[in-house]
Coordinates of C-alpha atoms in Angstrom, one line a residue:
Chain A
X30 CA -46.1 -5.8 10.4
X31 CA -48.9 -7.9 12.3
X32 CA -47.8 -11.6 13.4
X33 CA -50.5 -14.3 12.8
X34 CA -49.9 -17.3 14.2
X35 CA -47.7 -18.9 11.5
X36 CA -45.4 -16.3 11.1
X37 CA -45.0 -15.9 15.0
X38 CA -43.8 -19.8 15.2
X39 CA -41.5 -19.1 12.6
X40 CA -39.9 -16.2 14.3
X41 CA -40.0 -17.7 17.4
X42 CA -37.9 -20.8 16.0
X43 CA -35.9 -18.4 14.5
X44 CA -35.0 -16.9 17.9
X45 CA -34.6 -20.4 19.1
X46 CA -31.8 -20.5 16.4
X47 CA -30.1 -17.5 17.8
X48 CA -31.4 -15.5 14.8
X49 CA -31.9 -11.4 15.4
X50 CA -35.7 -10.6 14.6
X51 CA -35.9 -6.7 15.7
X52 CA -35.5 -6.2 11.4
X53 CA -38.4 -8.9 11.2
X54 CA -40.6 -7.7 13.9
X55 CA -41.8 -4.3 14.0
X56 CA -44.6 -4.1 16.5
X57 CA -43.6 -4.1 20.4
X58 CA -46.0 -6.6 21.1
X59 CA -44.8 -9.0 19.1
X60 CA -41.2 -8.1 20.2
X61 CA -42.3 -8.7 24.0
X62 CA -43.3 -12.0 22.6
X63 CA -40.5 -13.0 21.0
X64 CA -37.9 -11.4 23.1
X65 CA -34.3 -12.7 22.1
X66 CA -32.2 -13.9 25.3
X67 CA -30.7 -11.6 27.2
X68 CA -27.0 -11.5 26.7
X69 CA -24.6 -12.8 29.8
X70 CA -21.0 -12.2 29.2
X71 CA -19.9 -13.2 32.8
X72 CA -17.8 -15.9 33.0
X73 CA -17.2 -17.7 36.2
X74 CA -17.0 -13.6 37.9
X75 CA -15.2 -12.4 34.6
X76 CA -16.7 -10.0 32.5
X77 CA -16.3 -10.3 28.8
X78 CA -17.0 -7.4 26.4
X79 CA -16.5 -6.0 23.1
X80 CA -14.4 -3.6 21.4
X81 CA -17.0 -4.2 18.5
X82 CA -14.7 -3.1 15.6
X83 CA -13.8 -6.7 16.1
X84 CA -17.0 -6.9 13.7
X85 CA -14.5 -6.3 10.8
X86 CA -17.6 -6.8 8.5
X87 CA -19.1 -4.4 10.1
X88 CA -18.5 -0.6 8.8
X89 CA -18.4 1.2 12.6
X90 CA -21.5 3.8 11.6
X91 CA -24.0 5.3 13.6
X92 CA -26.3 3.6 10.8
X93 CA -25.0 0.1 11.7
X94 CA -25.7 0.6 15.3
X95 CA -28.9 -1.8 15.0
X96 CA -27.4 -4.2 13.5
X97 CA -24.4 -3.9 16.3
X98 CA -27.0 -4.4 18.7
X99 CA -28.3 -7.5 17.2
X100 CA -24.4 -9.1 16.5
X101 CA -24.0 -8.6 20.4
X102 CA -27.2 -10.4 21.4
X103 CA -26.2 -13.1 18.7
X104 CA -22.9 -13.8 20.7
X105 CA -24.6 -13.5 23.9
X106 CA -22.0 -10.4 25.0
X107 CA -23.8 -8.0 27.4
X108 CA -20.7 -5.4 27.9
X109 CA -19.2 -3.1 24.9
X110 CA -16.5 -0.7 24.4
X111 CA -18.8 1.7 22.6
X112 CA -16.4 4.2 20.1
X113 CA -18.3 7.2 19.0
X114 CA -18.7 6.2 15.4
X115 CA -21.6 4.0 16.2
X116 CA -22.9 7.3 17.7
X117 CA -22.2 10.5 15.8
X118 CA -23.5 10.9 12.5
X119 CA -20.8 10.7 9.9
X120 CA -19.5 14.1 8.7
X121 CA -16.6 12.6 6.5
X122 CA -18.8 12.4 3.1
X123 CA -17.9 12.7 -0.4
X124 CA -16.5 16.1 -1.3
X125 CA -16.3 17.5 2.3
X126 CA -12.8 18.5 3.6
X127 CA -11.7 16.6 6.4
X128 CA -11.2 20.1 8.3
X129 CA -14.9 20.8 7.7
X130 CA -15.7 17.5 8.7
X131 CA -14.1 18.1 11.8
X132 CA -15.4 21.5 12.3
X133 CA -19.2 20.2 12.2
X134 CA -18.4 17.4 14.5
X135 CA -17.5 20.0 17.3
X136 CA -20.6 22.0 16.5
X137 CA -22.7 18.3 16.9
X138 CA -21.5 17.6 19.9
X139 CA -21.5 20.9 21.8
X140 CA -25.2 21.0 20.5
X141 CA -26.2 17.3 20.6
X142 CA -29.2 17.2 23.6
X143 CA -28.7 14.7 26.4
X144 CA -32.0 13.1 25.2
X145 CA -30.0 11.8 21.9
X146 CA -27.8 9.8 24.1
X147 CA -30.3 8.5 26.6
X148 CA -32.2 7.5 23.7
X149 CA -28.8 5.8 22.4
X150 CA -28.2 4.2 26.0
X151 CA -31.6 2.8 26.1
X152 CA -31.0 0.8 22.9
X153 CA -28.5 -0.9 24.4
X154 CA -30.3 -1.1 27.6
X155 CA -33.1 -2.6 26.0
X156 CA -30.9 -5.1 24.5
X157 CA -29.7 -6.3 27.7
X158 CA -26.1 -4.8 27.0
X159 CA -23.8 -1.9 28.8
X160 CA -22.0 0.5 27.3
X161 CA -18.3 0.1 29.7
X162 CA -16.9 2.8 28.4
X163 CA -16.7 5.6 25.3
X164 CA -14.1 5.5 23.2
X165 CA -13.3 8.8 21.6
X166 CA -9.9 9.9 20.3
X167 CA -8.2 13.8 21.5
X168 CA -5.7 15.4 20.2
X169 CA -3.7 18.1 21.4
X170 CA -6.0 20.4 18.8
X171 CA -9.5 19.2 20.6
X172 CA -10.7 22.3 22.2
X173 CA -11.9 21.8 26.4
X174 CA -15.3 22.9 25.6
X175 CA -15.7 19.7 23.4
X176 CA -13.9 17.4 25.4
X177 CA -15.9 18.6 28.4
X178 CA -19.2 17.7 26.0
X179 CA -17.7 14.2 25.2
X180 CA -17.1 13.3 29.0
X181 CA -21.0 13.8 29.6
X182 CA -22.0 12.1 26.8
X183 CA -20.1 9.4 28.0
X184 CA -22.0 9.9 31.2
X185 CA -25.3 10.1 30.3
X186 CA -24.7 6.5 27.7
X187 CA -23.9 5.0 31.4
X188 CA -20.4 4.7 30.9
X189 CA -18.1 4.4 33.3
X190 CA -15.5 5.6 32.1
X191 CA -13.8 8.0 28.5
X192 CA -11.1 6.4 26.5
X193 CA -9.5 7.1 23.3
X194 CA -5.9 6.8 21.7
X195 CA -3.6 9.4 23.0
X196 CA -0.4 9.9 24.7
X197 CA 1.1 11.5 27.4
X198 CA 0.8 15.3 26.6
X199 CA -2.8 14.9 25.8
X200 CA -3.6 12.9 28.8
X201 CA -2.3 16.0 31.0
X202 CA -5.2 17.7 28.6
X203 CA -7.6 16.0 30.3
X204 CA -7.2 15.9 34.2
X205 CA -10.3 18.4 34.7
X206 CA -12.4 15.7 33.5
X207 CA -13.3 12.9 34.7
X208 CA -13.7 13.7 38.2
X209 CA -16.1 16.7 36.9
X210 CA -18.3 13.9 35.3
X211 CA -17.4 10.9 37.8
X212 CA -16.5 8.5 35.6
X213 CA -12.8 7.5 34.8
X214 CA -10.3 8.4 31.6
X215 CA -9.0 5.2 30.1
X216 CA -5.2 5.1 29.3
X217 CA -4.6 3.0 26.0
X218 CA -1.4 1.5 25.1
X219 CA 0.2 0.6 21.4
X220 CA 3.2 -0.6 21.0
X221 CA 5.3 2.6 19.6
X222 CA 8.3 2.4 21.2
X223 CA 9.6 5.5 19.2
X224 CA 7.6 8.2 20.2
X225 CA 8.6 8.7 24.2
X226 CA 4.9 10.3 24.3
X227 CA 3.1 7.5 23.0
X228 CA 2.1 4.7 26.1
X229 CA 3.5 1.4 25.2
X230 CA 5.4 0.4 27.8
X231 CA 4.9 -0.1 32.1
X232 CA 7.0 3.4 32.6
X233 CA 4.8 5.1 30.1
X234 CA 1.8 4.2 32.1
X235 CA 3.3 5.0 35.2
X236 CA 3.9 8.4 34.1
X237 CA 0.4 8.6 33.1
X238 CA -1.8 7.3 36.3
X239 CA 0.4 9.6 38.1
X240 CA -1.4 12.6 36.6
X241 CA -5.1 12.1 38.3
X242 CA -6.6 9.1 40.6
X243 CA -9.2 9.4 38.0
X244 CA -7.0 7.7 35.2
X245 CA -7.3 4.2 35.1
X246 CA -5.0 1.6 32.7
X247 CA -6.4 -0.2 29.9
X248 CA -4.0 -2.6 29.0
X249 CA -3.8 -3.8 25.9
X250 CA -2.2 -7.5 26.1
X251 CA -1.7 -6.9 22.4
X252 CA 0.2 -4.4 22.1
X253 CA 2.1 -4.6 24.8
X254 CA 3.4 -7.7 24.0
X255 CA 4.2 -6.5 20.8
X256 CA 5.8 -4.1 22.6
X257 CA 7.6 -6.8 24.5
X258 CA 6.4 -6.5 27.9
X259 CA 5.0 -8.7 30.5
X260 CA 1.4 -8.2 30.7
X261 CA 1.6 -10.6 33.7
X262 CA 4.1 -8.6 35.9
X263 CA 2.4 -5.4 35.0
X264 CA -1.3 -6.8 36.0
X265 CA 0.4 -8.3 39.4
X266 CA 1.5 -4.3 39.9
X267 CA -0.6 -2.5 38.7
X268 CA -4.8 -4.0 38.9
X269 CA -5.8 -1.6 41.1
X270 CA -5.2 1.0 38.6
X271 CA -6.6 -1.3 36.1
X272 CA -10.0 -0.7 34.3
X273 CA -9.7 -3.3 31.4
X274 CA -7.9 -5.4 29.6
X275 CA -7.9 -5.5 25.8
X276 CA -7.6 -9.3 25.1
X277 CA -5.8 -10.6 22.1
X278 CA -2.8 -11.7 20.6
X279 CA 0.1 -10.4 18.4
X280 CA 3.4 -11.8 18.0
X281 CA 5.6 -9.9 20.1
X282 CA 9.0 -7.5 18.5
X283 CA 6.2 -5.8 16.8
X284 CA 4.8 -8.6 15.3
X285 CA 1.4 -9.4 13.7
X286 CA -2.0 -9.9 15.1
X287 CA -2.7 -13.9 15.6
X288 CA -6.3 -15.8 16.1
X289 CA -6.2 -16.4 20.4
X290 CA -3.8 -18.6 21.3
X291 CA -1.2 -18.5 18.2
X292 CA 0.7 -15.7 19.3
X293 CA 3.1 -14.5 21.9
X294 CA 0.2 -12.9 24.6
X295 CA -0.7 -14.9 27.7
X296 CA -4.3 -14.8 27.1
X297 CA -5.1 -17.7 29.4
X298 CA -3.4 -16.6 32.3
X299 CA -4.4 -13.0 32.3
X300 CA -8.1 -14.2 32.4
X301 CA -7.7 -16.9 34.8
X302 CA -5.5 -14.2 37.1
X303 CA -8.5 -12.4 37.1
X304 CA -10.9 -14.9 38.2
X305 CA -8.6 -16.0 40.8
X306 CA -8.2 -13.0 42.6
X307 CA -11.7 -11.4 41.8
X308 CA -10.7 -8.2 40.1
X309 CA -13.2 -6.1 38.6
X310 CA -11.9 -5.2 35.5
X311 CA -13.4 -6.2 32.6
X312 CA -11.9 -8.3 29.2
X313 CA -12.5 -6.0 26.0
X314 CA -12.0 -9.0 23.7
X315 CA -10.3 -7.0 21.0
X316 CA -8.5 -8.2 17.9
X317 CA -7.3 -7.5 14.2
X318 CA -5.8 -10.4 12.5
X319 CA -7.5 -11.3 9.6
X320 CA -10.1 -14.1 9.0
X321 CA -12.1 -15.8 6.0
X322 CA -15.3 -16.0 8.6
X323 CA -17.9 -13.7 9.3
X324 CA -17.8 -11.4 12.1
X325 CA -20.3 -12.9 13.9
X326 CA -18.5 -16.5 13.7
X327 CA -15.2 -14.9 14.6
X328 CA -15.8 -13.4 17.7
X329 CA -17.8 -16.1 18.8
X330 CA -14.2 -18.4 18.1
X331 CA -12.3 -16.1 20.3
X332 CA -15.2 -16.0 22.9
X333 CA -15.4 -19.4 23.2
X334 CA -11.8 -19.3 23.3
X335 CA -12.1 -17.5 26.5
X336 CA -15.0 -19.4 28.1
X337 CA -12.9 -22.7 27.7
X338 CA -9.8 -20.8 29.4
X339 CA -12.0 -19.4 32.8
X340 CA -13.8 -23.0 32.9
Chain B
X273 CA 13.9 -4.9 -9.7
X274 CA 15.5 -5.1 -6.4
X275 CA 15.1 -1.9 -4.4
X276 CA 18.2 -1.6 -1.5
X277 CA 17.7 -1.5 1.9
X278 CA 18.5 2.1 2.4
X279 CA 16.2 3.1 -0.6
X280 CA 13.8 0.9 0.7
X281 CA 13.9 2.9 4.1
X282 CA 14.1 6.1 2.4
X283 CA 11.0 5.7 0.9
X284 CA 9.4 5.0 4.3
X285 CA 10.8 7.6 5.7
X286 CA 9.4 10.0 2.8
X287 CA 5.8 8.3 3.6
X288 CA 5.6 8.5 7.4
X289 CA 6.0 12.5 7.1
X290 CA 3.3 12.9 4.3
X291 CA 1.0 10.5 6.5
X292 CA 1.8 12.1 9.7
X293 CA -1.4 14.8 9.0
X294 CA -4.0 12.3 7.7
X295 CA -3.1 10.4 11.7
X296 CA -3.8 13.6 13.5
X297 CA -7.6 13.6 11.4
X298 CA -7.7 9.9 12.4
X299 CA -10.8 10.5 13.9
X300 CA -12.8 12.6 10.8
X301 CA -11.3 10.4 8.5
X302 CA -14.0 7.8 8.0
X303 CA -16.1 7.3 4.7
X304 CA -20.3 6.8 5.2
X305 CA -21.3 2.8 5.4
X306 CA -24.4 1.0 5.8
X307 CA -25.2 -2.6 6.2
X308 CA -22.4 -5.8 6.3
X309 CA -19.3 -5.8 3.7
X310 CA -17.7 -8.9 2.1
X311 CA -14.0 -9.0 1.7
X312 CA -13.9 -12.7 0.0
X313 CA -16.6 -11.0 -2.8
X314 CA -16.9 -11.2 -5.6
X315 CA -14.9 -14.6 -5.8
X316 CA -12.6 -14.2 -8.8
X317 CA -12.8 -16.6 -11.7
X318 CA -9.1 -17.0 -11.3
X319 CA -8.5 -19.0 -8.5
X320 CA -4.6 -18.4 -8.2
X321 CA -6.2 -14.7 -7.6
X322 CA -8.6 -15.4 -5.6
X323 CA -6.2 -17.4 -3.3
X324 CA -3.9 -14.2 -3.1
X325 CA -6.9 -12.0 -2.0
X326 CA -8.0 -14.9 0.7
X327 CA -4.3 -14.7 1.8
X328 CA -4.2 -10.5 1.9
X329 CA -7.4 -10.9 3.9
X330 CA -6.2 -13.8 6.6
X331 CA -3.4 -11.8 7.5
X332 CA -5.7 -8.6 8.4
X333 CA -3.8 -6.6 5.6
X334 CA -7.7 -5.9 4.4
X335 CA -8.9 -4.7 7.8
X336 CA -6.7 -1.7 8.0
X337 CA -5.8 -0.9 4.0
X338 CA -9.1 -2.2 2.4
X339 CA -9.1 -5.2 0.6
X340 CA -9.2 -2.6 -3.0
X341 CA -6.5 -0.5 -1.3
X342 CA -9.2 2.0 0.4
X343 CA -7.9 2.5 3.7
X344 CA -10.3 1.3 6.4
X345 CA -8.1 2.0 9.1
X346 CA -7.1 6.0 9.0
X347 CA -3.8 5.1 9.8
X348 CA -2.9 2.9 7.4
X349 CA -1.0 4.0 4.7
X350 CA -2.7 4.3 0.8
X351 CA -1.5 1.5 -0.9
X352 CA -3.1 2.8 -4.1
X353 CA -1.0 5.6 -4.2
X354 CA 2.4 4.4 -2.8
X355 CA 5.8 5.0 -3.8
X356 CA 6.4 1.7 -1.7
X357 CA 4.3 -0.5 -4.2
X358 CA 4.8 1.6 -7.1
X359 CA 8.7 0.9 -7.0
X360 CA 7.7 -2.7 -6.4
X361 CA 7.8 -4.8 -9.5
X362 CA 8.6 -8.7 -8.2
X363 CA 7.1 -8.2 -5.0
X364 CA 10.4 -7.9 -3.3
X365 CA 9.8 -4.4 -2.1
X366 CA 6.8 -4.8 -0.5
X367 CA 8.1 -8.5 1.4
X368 CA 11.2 -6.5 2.9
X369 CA 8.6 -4.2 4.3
X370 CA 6.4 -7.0 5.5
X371 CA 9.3 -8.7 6.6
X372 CA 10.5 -5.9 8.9
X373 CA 7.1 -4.0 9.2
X374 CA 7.8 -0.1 10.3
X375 CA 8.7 0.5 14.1
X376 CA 9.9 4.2 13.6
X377 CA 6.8 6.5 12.9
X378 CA 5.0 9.1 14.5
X379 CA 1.6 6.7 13.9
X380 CA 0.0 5.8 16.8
X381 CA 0.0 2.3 15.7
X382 CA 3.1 1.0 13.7
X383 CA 2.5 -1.0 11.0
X384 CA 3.5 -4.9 12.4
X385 CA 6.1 -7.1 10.9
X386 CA 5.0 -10.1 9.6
X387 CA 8.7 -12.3 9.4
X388 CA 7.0 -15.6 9.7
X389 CA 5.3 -15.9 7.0
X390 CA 6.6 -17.6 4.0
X391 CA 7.9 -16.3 0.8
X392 CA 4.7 -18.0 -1.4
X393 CA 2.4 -15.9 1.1
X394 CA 4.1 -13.1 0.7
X395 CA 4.2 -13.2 -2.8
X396 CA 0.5 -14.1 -2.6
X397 CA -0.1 -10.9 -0.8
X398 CA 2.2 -8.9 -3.1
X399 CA 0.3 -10.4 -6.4
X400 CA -3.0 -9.3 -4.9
X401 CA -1.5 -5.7 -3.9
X402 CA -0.8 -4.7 -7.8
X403 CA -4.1 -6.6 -9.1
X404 CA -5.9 -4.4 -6.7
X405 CA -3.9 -1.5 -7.7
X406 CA -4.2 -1.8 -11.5
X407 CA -8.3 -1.8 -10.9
X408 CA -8.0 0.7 -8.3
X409 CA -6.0 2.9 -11.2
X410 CA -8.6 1.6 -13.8
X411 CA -11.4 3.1 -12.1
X412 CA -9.1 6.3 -11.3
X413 CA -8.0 6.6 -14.5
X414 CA -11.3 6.5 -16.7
X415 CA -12.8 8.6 -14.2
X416 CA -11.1 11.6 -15.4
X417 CA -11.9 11.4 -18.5
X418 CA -11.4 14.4 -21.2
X419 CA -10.0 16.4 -18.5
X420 CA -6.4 16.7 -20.1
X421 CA -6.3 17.4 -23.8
X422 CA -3.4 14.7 -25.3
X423 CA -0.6 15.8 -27.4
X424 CA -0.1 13.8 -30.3
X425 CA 3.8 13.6 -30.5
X426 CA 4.4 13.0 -26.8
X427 CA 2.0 9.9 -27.0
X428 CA 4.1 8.9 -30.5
X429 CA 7.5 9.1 -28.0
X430 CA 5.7 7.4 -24.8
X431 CA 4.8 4.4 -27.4
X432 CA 8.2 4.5 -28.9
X433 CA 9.6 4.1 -25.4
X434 CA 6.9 1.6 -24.0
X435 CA 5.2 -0.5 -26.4
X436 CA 7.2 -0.8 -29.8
X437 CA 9.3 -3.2 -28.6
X438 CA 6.2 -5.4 -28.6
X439 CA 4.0 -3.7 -30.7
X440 CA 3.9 -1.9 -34.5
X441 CA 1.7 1.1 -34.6
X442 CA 0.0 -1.1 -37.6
X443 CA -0.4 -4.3 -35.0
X444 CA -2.2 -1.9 -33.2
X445 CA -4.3 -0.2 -35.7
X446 CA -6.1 -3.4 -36.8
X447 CA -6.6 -4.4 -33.3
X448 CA -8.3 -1.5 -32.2
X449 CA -9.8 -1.2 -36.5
X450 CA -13.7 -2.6 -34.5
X451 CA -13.0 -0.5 -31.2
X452 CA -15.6 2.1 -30.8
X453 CA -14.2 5.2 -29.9
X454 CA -15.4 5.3 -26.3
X455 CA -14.3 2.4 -25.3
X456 CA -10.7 2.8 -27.0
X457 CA -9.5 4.0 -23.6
X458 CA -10.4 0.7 -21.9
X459 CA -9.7 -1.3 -24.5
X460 CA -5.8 0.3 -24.8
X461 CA -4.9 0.5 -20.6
X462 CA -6.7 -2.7 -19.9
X463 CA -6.7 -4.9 -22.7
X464 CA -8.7 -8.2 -22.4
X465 CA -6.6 -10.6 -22.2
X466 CA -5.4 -9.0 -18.9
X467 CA -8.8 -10.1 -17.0
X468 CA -8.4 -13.2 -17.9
X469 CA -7.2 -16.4 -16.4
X470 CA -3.7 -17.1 -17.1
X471 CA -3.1 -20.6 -18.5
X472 CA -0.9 -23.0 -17.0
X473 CA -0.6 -25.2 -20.2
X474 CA 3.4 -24.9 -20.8
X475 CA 3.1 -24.9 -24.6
X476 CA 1.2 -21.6 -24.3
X477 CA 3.2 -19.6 -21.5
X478 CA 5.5 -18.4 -24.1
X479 CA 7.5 -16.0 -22.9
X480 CA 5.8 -13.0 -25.0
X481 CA 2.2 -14.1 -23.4
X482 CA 4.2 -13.9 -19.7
X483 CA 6.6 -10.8 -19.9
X484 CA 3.4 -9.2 -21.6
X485 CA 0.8 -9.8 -18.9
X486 CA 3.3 -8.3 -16.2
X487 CA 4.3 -5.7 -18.3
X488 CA 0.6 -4.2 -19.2
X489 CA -0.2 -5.2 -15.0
X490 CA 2.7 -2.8 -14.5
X491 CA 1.7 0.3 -16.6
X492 CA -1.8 0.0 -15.6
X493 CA -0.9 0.4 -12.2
X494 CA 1.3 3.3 -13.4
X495 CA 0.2 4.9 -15.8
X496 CA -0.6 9.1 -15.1
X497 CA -3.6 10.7 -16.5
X498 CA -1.4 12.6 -18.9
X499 CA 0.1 9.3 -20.6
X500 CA -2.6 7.8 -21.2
X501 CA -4.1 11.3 -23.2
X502 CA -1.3 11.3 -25.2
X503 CA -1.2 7.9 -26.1
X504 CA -4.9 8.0 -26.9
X505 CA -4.1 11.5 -29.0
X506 CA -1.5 9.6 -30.8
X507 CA -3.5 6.0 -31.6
X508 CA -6.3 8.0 -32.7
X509 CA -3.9 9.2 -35.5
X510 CA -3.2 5.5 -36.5
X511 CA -6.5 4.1 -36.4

């Protein structure tokens, strides 16, 4: 498409208005023109990302990766959780067994080129965004040679660090790792408290960062309140082994997710404890409860949310 | 019906195991999407219904089961197919489990209790849980179409059991006298008057109009592909 003048002053009002244009604008030119803002989610030293399934209108597909991209610029959030699904292509189609599925995801990424995920990074790089850290789930089943292939894709997106849902016996799994690709394996909490290998509670995490120096916590204030512990005592303990913080609320004795500030976690306090005392990790704003808004609208709620608490 | 505690948790129990594979696939399990979804659409021209859905959505019941009962979430257990809602006819099953929610289970994630929230949003979220499942069923059911050959004399005892006591086999014959015969499916497992709104003028919620709605809702949620071929064997013989 070629801009004339009219149609320039349009878009450019339209990225006054906070509206994405990279669907409307084709040619670079035109984009260098009418470059969106660049995204800050640093709040007074606190950085706020996203764990962008929060987009609950949002299938989480590589093919709704552009428009991820946009809804990140659109809330001004410049750090994301990245899971693979807004990588890989989606081998789960009609008719295919989930074991073949499976099977031709392993042979994608032991074959996927680094260029495809430089090319993925730079997206996001463009966009004024960083991928924190890749979210990909292991199970006991996951074969070294692909988790090994995961941990430097992870790497070459510019992630700092791997994460996924897993417990402890899969987290001994992957020790080799993280140092092998220098960046850090994320430990994930829900709040199971009947599965003694699932991480849910302080001593479950203990017993996990004791197996590398590479493993870092990533609390999540959700769960673990759900869970019934104190997300306060646990950051006061434990922040140096503390990568991120997945912010949101749930009721806790396993109860249901709230909108910020109508449930049982301390959101406020964890991020002004954070400010205060200048720790590095980052806040994943992460959440499931339900809502009759857009995506877009919600997160922005909850960001806002969090603005108001670090101001 | 009133399901017991223990049954209630037996049932569970029964669930967690069959789900514990699809958790493991967690990660493969995820259907192809493009572009933005709507939960709230298409708004329903029954605004008691629509109010249910808006209610199942609030409470993030839609995020991980899908607002038709397609899990989103690979975790989440397949309301569409579960013993759970299928033994629920008042709602009072599926409140317990909200009510409680399901702390035991190899899931990564238990499913959360929900204990505050009151019995008309519960029964909001129940009433949209067996609309969605009779349309979810619909679409199952007229999708395997021809596939199962009906036999005549089961589908006379099935309507015996299930529909005299409301219907003749001649009330039905002249109703379905101007159905054309593909579309004599539909017409029988969903009839009309199910779609549409249900009035609140007193004089007309006789008690036939009411125990029939909930009754059809309940066997087209329910009905098995092999049912409804012999019903359709034996109706054809009365048209």
């Amino acid at each position: 498409m070629i801009l004339d003048r009219r149609t320039f002053g349009k878009s450019a009002l339209g990225a006054a208005a906070g509206v994405a244009l990279s669907n409307t604008i084709a040619s670079p030119f035109a984009f260098a023109m009418a470059a969106p803002p660049r995204p800050n989610s640093i709040v007074n030293g606190v950085k706020i990302g996203l764990q962008p399934f929060c987009y609950h209108d949002l299938p989480q597909s590589d093919q709704n990766r552009s428009i991820l991209i946009q809804r990140l610029v659109q809330n001004g959030l410049s750090f994301v959780e990245l899971h693979a699904t807004w990588v890989e292509p989606t081998f789960q189609l009609p008719g295919v067994t989930a074991e073949a599925a499976r099977e031709k995801q392993r042979q994608w990424r032991l074959t996927t080129p680094p260029s495809f995920y430089e090319s993925v990074k730079k997206e996001f790089d463009d966009a004024g965004i960083t991928i924190f850290t890749y979210y990909v789930g292991f199970t006991m089943a996951t074969p070294a040679g692909e988790i090994d292939a995961v941990y430097e894709a992870a790497r070459l997106l510019g992630a700092q660090g791997a994460i996924g849902s897993y417990g402890l016996a899969v987290a001994q799994k992957l020790v080799p790792f993280p140092a092998k690709h220098n960046i850090f394996t994320g430990l994930h909490n829900h709040d199971n408290l009947s599965d003694p290998d699932a991480f849910s509670t302080e001593e479950t995490f203990e017993k996990g960062l004791a197996m590398s120096p590479n493993f870092k916590a990533t609390l999540d204030v959700r769960h673990f309140t759900a869970a019934n512990g104190d997300c306060l005592k646990f950051l006061e303990k434990h922040h140096e082994r503390v990568s991120s913080v997945h912010l949101g609320d749930r009721r806790k004795n396993n109860g249901r997710s709230t909108p910020f500030g109508e449930g049982d976690a301390p959101i406020i306090e964890i991020l002004r404890m954070i400010r205060d005392n200048q720790w590095p990790m980052i806040a994943l704003l992460e959440f499931e409860h339900g809502t009759l808004r857009s995506g877009v609208d919600e997160v922005q709620i909850v960001l806002d949310y969090c603005k108001r608490a670090l101001a | 019906m009133t399901l017991t505690w223990k049954s209630a948790v037996a049932l569970m129990l029964t669930l967690s195991a069959t789900f514990h594979v699809a958790a493991a696939q967690h990660e493969a399990a995820r259907p192809a999407e493009r572009g933005v979804i709507n939960f709230l659409t298409p708004i329903l021209p029954d605004p008691v219904l629509q109010h249910s859905k808006e209610t199942y959505v609030l409470y993030g019941c839609a995020y991980c089961h899908g607002v038709d009962l397609r899990v989103r979430n690979g975790e989440a257990a397949d309301l569409l197919h579960s013993p759970l809602v299928r033994a629920d006819v008042d709602g009072g099953v599926i409140s317990h489990v909200l009510r409680v929610g399901i702390p035991q289970t190899a899931k990564l994630s238990p499913m959360p209790q929900f204990s505050d929230l009151s019995d008309r949003e519960l029964a909001d979220i129940a009433r949209w849980i067996h609309y969605s499942k009779g349309q979810g069923h619909f679409a199952e059911l007229m999708q395997d179409r021809d596939v199962v050959v009906g036999d005549i004399s089961a589908g006379k005892a099935y309507f015996e059991k299930s529909c005299s006591m409301c219907h003749s086999p001649a009330s039905i014959a002249s109703a379905i006298k101007v159905v054309k015969d593909a579309d004599l499916k539909a017409f029988i497992i969903r009839p009309a008057f199910l779609q549409s709104t249900p009035s609140f003028d007193v004089s007309r919620r006789t008690e036939k109009a009411v125990t029939g709605r909930a009754k059809h809702g309940t066997l087209l949620e329910n009905y098995t592909s092999a049912e409804v071929a012999d019903l359709l064997a034996f109706i054809k013989t009365i048209k």
